[in-house]
Coordinates of C-alpha atoms and ligand atoms in Angstrom, one line a residue:
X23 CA 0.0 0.0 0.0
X24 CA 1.3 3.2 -1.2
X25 CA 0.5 6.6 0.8
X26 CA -1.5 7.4 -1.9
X27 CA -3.8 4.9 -0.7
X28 CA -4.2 5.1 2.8
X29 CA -7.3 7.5 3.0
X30 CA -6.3 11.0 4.7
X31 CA -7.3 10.5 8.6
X32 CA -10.0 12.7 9.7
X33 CA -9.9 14.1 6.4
X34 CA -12.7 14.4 3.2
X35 CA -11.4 11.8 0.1
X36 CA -8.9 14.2 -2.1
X37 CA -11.8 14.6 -4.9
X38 CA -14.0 16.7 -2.7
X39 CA -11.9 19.6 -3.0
X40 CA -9.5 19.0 -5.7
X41 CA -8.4 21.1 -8.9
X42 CA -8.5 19.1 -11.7
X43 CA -7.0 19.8 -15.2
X44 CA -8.6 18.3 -18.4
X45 CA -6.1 17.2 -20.6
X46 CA -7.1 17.1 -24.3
X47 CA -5.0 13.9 -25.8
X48 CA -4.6 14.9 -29.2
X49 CA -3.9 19.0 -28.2
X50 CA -1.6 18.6 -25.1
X51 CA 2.2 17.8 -26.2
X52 CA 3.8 15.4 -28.9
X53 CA 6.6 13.8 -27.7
X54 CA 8.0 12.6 -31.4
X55 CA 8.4 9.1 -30.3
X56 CA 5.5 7.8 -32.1
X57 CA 6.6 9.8 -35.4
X58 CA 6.8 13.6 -36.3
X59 CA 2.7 13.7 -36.5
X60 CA 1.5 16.7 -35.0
X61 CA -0.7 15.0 -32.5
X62 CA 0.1 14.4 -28.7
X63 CA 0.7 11.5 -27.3
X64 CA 1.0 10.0 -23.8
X65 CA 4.9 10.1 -23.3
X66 CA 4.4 14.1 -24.4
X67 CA 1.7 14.1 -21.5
X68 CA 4.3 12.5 -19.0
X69 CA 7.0 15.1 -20.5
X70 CA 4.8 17.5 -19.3
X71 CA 3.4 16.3 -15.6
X72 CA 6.4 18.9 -13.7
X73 CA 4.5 21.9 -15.2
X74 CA 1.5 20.6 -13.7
X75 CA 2.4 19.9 -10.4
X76 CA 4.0 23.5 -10.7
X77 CA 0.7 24.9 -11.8
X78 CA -0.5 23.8 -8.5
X79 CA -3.4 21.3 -9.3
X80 CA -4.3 18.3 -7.8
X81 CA -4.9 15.8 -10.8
X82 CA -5.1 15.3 -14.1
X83 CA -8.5 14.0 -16.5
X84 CA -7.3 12.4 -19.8
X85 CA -9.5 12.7 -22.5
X86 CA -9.9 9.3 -24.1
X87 CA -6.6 7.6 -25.2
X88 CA -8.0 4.2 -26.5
X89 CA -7.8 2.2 -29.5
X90 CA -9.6 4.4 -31.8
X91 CA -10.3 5.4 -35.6
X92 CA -10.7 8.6 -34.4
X93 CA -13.9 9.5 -36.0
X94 CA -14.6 11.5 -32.7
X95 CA -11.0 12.0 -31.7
X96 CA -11.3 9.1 -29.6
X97 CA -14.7 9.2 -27.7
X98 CA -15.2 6.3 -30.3
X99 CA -13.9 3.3 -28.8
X100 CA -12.7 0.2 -30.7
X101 CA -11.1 -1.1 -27.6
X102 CA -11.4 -0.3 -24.2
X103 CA -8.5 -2.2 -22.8
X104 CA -5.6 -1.2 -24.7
X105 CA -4.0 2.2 -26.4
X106 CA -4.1 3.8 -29.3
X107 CA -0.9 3.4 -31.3
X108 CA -1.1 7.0 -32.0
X109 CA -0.7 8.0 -28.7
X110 CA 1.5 4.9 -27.3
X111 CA 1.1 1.4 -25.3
X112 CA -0.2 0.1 -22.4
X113 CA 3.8 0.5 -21.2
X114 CA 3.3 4.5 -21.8
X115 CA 0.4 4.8 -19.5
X116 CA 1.8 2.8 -17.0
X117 CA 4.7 5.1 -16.8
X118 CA 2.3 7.9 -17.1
X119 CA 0.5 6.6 -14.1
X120 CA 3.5 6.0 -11.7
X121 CA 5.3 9.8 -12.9
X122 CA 2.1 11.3 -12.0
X123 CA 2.2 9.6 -8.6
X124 CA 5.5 10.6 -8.3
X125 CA 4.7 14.0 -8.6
X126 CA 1.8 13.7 -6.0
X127 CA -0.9 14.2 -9.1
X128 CA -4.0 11.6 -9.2
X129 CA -4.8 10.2 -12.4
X130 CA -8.7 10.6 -13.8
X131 CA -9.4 8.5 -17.0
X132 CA -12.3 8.7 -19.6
X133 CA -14.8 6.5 -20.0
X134 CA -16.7 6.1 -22.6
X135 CA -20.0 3.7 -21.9
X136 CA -22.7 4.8 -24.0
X137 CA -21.4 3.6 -27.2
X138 CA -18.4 2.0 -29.2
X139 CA -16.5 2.8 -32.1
X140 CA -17.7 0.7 -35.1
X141 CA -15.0 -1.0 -35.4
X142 CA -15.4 -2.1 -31.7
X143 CA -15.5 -5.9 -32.2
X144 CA -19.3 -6.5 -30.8
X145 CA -20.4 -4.1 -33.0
X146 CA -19.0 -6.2 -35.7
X147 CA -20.1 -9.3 -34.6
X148 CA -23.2 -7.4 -34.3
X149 CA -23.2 -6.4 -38.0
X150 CA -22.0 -10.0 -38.7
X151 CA -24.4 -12.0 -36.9
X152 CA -27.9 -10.6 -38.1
X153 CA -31.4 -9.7 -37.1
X154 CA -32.5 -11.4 -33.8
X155 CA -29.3 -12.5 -32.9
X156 CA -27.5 -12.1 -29.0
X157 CA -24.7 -10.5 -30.8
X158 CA -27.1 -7.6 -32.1
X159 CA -28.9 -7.3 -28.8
X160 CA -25.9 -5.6 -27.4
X161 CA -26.9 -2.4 -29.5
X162 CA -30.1 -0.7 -30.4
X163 CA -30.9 -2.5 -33.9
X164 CA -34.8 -2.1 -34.8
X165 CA -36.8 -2.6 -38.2
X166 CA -37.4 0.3 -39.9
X167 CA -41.0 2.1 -40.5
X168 CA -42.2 2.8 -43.7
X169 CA -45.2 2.8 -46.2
X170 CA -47.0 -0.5 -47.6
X171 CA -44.9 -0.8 -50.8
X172 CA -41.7 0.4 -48.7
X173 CA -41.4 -1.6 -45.0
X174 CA -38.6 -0.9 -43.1
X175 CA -37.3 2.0 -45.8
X176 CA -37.8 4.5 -42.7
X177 CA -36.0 4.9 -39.4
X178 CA -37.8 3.7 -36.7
X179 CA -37.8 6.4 -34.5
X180 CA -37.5 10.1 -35.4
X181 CA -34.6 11.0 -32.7
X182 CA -32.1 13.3 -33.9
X183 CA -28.3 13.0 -33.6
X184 CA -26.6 15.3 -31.2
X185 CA -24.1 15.9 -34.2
X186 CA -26.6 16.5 -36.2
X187 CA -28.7 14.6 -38.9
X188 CA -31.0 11.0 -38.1
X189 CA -29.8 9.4 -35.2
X190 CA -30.0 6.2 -37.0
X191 CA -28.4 4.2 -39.7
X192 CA -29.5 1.2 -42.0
X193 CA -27.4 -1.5 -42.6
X194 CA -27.3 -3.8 -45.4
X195 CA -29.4 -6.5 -44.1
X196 CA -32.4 -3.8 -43.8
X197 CA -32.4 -3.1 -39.8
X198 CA -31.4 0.7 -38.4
X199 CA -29.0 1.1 -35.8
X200 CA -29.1 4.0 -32.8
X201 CA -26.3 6.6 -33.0
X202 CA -27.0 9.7 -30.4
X203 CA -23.4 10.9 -31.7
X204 CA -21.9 10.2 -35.0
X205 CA -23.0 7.3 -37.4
X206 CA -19.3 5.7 -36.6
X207 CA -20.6 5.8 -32.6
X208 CA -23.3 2.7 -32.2
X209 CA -25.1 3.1 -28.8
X210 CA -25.1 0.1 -26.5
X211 CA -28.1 -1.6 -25.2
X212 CA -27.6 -0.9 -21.4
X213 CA -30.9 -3.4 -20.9
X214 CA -28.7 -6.2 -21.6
X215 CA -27.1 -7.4 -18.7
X216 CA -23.9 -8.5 -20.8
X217 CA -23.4 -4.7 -21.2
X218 CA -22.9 -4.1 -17.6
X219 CA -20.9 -7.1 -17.1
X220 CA -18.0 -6.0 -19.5
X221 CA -18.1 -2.6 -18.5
X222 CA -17.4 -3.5 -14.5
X223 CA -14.5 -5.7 -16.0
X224 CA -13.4 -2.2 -18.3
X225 CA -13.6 -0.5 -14.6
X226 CA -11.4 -3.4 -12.8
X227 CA -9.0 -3.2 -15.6
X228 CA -8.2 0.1 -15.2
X229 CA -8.4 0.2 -11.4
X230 CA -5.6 -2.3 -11.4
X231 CA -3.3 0.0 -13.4
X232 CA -3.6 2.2 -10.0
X233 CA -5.9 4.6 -12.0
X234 CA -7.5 7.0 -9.3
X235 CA -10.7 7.8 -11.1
X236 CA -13.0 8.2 -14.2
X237 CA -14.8 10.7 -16.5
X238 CA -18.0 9.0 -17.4
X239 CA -18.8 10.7 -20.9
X240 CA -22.7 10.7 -21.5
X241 CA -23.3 9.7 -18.1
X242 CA -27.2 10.7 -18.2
X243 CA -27.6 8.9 -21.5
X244 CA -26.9 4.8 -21.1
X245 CA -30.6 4.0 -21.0
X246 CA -32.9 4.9 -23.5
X247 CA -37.1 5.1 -22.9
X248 CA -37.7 1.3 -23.5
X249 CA -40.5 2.0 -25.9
X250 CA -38.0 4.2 -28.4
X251 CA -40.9 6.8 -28.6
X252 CA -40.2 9.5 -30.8
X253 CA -38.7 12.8 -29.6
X254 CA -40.4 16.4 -30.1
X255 CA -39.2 18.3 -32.7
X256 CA -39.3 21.7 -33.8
X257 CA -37.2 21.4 -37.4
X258 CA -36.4 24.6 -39.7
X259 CA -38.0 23.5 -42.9
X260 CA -35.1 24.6 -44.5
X261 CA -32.4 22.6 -43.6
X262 CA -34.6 19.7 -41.5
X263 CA -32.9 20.4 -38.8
X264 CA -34.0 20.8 -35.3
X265 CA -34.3 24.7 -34.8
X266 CA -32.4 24.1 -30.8
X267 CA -28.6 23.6 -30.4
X268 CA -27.2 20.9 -29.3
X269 CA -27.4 21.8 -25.5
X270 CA -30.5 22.7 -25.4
X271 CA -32.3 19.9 -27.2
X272 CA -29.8 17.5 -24.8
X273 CA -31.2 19.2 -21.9
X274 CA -34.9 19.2 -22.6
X275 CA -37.3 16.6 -21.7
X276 CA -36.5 13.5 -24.1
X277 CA -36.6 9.4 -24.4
X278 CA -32.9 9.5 -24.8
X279 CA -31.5 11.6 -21.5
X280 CA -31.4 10.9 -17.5
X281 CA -33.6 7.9 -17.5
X282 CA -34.0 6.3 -14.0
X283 CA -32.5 2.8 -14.4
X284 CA -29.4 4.7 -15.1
X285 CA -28.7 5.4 -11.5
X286 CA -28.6 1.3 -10.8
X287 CA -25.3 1.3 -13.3
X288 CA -23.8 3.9 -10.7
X289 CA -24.7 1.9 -7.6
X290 CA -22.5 -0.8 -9.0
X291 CA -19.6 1.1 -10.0
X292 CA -20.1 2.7 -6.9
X293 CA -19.3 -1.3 -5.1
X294 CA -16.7 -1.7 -7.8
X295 CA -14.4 1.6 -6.7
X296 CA -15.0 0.6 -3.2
X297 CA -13.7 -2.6 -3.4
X298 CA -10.2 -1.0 -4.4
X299 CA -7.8 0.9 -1.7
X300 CA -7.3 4.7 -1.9
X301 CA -10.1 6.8 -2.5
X302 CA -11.4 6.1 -6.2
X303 CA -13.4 8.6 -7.9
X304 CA -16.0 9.0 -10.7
X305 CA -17.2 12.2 -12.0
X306 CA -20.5 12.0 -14.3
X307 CA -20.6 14.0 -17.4
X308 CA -24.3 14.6 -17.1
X309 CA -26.5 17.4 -19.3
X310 CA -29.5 17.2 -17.0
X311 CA -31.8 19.5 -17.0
X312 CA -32.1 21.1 -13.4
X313 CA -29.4 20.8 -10.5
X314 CA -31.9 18.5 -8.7
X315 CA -32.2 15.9 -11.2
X316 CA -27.9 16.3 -11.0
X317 CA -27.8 15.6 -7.8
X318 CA -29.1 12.3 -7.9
X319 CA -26.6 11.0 -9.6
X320 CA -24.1 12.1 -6.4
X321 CA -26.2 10.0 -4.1
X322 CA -24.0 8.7 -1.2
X323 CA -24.3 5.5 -3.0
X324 CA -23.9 6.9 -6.3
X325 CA -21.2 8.7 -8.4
X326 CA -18.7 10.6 -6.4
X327 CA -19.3 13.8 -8.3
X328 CA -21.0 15.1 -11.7
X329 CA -19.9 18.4 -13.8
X330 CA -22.0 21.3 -13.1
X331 CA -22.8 23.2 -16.2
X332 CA -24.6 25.6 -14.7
X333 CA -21.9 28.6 -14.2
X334 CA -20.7 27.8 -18.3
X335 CA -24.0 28.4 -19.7
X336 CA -24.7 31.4 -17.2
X337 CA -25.3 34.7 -18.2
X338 CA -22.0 37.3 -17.1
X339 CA -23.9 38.9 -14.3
X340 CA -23.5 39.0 -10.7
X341 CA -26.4 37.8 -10.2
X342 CA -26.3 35.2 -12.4
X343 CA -23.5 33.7 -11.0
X344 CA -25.2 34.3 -7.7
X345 CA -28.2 32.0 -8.7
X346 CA -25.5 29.3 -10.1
X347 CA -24.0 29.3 -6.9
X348 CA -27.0 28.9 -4.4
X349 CA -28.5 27.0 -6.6
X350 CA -26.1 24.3 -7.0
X351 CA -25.2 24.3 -3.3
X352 CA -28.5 23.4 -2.4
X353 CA -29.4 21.4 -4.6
X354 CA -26.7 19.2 -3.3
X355 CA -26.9 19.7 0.3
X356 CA -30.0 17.1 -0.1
X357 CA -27.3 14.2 -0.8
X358 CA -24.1 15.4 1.1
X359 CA -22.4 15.6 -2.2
X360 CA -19.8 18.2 -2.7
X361 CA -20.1 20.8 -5.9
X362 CA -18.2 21.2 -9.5
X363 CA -17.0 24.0 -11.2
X364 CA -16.2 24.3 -14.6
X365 CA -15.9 27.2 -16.8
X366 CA -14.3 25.4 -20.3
X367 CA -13.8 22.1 -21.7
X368 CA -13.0 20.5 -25.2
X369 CA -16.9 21.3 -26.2
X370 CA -17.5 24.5 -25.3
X371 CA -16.0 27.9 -26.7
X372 CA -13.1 29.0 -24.1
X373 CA -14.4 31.4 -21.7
X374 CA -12.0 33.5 -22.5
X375 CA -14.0 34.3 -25.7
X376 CA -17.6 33.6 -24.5
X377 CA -17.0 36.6 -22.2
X378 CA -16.6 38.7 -25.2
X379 CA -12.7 38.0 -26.2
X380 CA -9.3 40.4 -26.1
X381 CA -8.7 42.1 -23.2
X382 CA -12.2 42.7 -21.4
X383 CA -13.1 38.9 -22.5
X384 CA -9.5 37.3 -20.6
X385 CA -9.7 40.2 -18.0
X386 CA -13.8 38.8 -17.2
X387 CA -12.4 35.3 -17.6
X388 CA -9.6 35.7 -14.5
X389 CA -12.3 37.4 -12.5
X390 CA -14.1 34.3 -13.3
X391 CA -11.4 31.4 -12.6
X392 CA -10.3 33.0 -9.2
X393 CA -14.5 33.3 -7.9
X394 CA -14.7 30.0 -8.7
X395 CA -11.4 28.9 -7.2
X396 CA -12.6 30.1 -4.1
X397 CA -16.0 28.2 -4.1
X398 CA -16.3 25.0 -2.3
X399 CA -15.7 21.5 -4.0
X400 CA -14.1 21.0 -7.0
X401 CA -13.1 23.0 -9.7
X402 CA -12.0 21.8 -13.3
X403 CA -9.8 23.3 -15.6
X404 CA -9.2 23.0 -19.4
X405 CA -5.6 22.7 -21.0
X406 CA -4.6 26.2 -22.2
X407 CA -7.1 28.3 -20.2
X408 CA -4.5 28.9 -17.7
X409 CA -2.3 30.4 -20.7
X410 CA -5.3 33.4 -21.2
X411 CA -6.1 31.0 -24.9
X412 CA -8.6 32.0 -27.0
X413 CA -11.4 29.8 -29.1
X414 CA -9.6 30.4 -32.4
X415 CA -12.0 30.3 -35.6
X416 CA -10.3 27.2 -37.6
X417 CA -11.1 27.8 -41.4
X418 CA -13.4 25.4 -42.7
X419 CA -10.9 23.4 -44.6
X420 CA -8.9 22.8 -41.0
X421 CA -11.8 21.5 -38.9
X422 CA -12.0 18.1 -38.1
X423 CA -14.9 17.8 -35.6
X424 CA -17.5 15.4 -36.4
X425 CA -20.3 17.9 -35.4
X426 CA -19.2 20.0 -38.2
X427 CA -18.4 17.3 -41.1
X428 CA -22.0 16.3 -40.6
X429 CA -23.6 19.2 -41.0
X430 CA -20.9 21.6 -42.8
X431 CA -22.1 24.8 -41.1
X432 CA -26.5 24.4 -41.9
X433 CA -27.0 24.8 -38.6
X434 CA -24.9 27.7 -38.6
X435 CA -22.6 25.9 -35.7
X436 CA -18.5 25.8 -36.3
X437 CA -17.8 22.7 -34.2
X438 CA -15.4 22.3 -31.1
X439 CA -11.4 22.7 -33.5
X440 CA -11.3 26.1 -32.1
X441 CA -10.7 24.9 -28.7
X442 CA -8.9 22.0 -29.6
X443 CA -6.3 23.8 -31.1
X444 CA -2.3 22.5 -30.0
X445 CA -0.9 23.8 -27.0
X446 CA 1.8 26.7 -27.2
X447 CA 4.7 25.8 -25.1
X448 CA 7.7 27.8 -26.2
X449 CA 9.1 29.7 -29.4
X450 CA 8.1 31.9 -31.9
X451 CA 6.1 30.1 -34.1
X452 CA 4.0 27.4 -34.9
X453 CA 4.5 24.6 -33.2
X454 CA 5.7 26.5 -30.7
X455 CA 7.5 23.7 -28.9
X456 CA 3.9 20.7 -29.1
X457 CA 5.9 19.0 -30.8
X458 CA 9.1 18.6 -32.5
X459 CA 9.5 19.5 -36.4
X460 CA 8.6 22.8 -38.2
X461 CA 5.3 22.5 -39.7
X462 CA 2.1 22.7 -38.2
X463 CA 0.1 20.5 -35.9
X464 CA -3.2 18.8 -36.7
X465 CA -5.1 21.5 -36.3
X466 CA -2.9 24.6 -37.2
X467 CA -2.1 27.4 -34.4
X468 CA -2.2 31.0 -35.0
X469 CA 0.5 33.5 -36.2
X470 CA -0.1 35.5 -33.0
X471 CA 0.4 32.9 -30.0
X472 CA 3.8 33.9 -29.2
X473 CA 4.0 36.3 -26.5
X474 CA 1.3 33.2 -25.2
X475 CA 3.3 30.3 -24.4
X476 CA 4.2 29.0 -21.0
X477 CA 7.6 29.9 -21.6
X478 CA 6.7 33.9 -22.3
X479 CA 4.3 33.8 -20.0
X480 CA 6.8 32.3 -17.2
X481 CA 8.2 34.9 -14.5
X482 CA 5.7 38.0 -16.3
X483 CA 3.7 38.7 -13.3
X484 CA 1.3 40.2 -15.1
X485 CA 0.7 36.9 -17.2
X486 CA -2.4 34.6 -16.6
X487 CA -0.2 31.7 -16.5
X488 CA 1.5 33.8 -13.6
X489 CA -1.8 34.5 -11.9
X490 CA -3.5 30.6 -12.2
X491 CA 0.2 29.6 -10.4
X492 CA -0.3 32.4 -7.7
X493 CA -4.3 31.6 -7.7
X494 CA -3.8 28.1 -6.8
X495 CA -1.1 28.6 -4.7
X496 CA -3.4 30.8 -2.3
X497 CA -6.4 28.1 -2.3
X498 CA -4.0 25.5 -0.9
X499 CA -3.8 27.7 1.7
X500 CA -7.4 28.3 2.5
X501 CA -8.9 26.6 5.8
X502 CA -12.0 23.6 4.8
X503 CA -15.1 25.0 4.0
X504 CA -18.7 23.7 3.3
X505 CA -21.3 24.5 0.8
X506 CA -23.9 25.0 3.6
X507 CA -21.5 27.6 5.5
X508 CA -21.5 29.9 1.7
X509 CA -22.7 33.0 1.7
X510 CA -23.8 35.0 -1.2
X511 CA -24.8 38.3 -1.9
X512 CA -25.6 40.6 -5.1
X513 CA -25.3 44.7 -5.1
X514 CA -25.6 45.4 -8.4
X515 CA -22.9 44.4 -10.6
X516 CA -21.0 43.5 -7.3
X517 CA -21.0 39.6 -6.3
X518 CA -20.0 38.7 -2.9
X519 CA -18.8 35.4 -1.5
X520 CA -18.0 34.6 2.2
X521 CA -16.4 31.5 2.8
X522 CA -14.6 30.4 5.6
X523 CA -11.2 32.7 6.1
X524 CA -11.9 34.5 2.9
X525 CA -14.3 37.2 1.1
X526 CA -14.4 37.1 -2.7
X527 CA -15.4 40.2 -4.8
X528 CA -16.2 40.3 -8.2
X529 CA -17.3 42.8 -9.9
X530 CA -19.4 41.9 -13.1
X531 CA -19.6 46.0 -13.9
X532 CA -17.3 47.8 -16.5
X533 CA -16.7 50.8 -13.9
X534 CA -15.0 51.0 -10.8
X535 CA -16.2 50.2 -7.6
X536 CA -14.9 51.4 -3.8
X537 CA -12.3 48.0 -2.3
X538 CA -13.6 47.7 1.0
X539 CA -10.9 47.1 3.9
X540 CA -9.4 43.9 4.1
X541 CA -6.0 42.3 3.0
X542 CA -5.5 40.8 -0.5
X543 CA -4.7 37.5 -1.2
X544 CA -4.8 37.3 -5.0
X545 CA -6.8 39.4 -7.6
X546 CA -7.5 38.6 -10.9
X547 CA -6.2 42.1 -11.8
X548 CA -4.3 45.0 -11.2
X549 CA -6.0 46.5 -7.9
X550 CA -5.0 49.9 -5.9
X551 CA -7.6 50.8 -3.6
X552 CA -10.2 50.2 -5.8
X553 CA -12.2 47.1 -7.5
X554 CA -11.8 48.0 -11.1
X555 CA -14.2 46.9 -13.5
X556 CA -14.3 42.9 -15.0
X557 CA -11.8 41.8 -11.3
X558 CA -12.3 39.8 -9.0
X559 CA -10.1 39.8 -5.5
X560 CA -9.7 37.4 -2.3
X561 CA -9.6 39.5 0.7
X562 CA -8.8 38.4 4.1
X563 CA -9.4 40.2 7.6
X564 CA -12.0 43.0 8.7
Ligands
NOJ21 C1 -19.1 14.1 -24.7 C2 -17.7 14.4 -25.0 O1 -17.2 15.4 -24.1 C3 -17.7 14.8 -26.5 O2 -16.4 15.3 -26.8 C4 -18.1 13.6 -27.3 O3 -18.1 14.0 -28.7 C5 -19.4 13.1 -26.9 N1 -19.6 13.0 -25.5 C6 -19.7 11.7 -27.5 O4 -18.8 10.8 -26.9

């Protein structure tokens, strides 16, 4: 038994309060050893773990590193229990694993349980195997609809893919198949028990390469309505597509999302993380639709945490973010379950940009990161937000995401390149030190990201790199505190935040506002005597 695993006496698990950085596989840092490709790989991930635990976080999510074809940059699984050769072996995670450990960093992995890749070998036996057979139970395969002279020449459902388009395809033998994501992502059938079997083995497998936790990608979404019922749609005529985006048609009411038997899958992961040393984690990726139906899936005997989306698809207002706040914390004082933060991911535009880009957008983005730092539970970050990045628009020709191949921009939506693209570690230009060679990585960087790297950004005290290491420095150093014991008020543009041993100011307003007495921490921003406009500031004292 390492330390790592004996639980911390008298102390909450290590999850409860950690900060966790998401690590986008493909984006993070090529090492070269798999071939001058321009996409990173795990020993450029290991490379990288000293600048992490220097950043100051706790741990480290991987985005999905698994034999793949990469239709969805890996969130298309062909094989859960071994490595894509793009990004290395079994060996290369296992030395990823024990460095991070080294380095006092837990290890979060992505799982990826709603459906495979279709090269996944059920899904091929599936395909092989025919109409009625056990092989094809394991996904959704149904006859089609269709007139007299026609049977079966129509989907049998109308649900729509979150990528866009039908959510099913036909096959040569006549039946449709489910896709909720691409037509290269088949959804399992979680009603077959055989399912749940191999995916507790997936778990156990993992486990016993000392990982300390797992992303659970579509969380909300393993069971389906067991009738298949059509969903409600509101299409524009003309492009027959739904008229909602993609997050709001996955958070409404539909047969497809946060279906009750879904919480019986978490009980038993729950067993299956208990029944290793240390203190396992999950974390649900979950698009429900209110912060009570979240919670449930943090039930003591549940999932250890889910993401709260709540704060990213907030207004910027102070009392916005004031309603985010007490909403969330109450929703899960009902279970005991301690809160998420998240401000950007690899499917969202950076907040850097949503909060209106160049300086007021980064300065509103630090005001953001350092309220949320200071709010209890656990806050994740996204690769690159910690360098001030930007969503970059990727010309068509460059984009790769599957939400925009299907469509090609008749929705009017770009896809997720722009905050996929390579990280800038050092140099001039592009690669700017992802990756060895000259040219470009897979998705090319700007002209302009050079006064951005971590290297130009290291020792500038001014720099957001600078400030995330100062930021999470100070929160290692702030006493336990509770989501009950929060207190939140609004003044106008002015949010407030007392926790224990700290008040937090933010001011969502453009103009100045009067500092009241106290000592600072950190702020988010030049301050002198005043709260300017778009900063936030940890005060102590008074
Ligand atoms: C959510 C992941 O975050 C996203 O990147 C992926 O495309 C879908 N799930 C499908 O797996």
């Amino acid at each position: 038994m390492t330390a790592r695993d004996e639980p911390r006496s008298g102390e909450a698990p290590w999850w409860r309060d950690a900060v966790i950085y998401q690590i986008y596989v493909r984006s993070f840092a090529d090492s070269g050893t798999r071939g001058v490709d321009g996409v990173g790989d795990l020993p450029g991930i290991t490379s990288r773990l000293p600048y992490l635990r220097d950043l100051g976080v706790d741990a480290v999510w991987i985005t999905p590193f698994y034999t793949s074809p990469q239709h969805d940059h890996g969130y298309d699984v062909a094989d859960y229990r071994d490595i894509d050769p793009l990004f290395g072996t079994l060996a290369d995670a296992d030395t990823l694993v024990a460095t991070a450990h080294d380095l006092d960093l837990r290890v979060i992995v992505d799982l990826v349980p709603n459906h495979t890749s279709d090269e996944h070998a059920w899904f091929r036996a599936a395909l092989a195997a025919g109409p009625g057979s056990p092989e094809r139970a394991r996904y959704l395969f149904r006859d089609g609809r269709g007139p007299a002279d026609a049977p079966g020449s129509e989907p049998p459902n109308n649900w729509q893919s979150v990528f866009g388009g039908p959510a099913r395809t036909r096959v040569a033998d006549g039946q449709w198949y489910l896709h909720l994501f691409y037509t290269t992502q088949p959804d399992r059938d979680w009603r077959n028990p055989e399912v749940g079997d191999m995916f507790a083995d997936v778990l156990r497998f993992w486990l016993d390469r000392d990982v300390d936790g797992f992303r659970v990608d579509v969380a909300h979404g393993l069971y389906k309505e067991a009738s298949l019922r059509d969903q409600v749609l509101d299409e524009d005529p003309a492009t027959s597509e739904p008229k909602e985006s993609m997050v709001a048609r996955t958070l409404r009411d539909e047969p497809m999302w946060d279906q009750p038997e879904v919480h019986d899958v978490y009980r038993r992961w729950h067993e299956v993380l208990a029944s290793y040393p240390g203190e396992r984690m999950n974390v649900a990726e979950a698009w429900t639709q209110t912060p009570a139906s979240m919670a449930k899936f943090v039930r003591p005997d549940e999932m250890s945490q889910a993401f709260n989306f709540s704060w990213l698809l907030a207004d910027w207002s102070a009392q916005a973010f004031a309603d985010v706040v007490t909403g969330t914390c109450e929703a899960l004082a009902d279970v005991g379950a301690s809160p998420t933060w998240v401000l950007s991911n690899h499917d969202v535009i950076r907040h850097t940009t949503r909060y209106g880009g160049g300086p007021a957008g980064l300065a509103r983005a630090r005001a953001a990161t350092l309220t949320m730092l200071a709010l209890p539970g656990s806050s994740y970050l996204y690769q690159g937000e910690e360098l001030g990045l930007e969503q970059v628009d990727v010309a068509p020709e460059d984009r790769q995401d599957p939400s925009w191949l299907r469509h090609r921009g008749a929705t009017g939506e770009v896809g997720r390149d722009g905050c996929r693209v390579p990280i800038p570690w050092s140099g001039t230009s592009a690669p700017y030190g992802f990756g060895p060679g000259e040219g470009q990585p897979w998705i090319p960087q700007p002209a302009d990201w050079a006064s951005l790297t971590a290297q130009a950004q290291t020792g500038d005290d001014g720099s957001t790199l600078e400030f995330y290491r100062r930021a999470l420095a100070a929160r290692r150093g702030l006493p336990a505190t509770t989501a009950e014991s929060v207190r939140v008020d609004v003044d106008g543009d002015l949010l407030t935040i007392t926790r224990a041993g700290l008040r937090v100011l933010l001011n969502c307003g453009e103009s100045a506002l009067p500092l009241p007495p106290g000592d600072v921490v950190v702020a988010s921003g030049p301050v002198d005597g005043e709260l300017p406009g778009w900063t936030a500031v940890w005060l102590t004292g008074q």
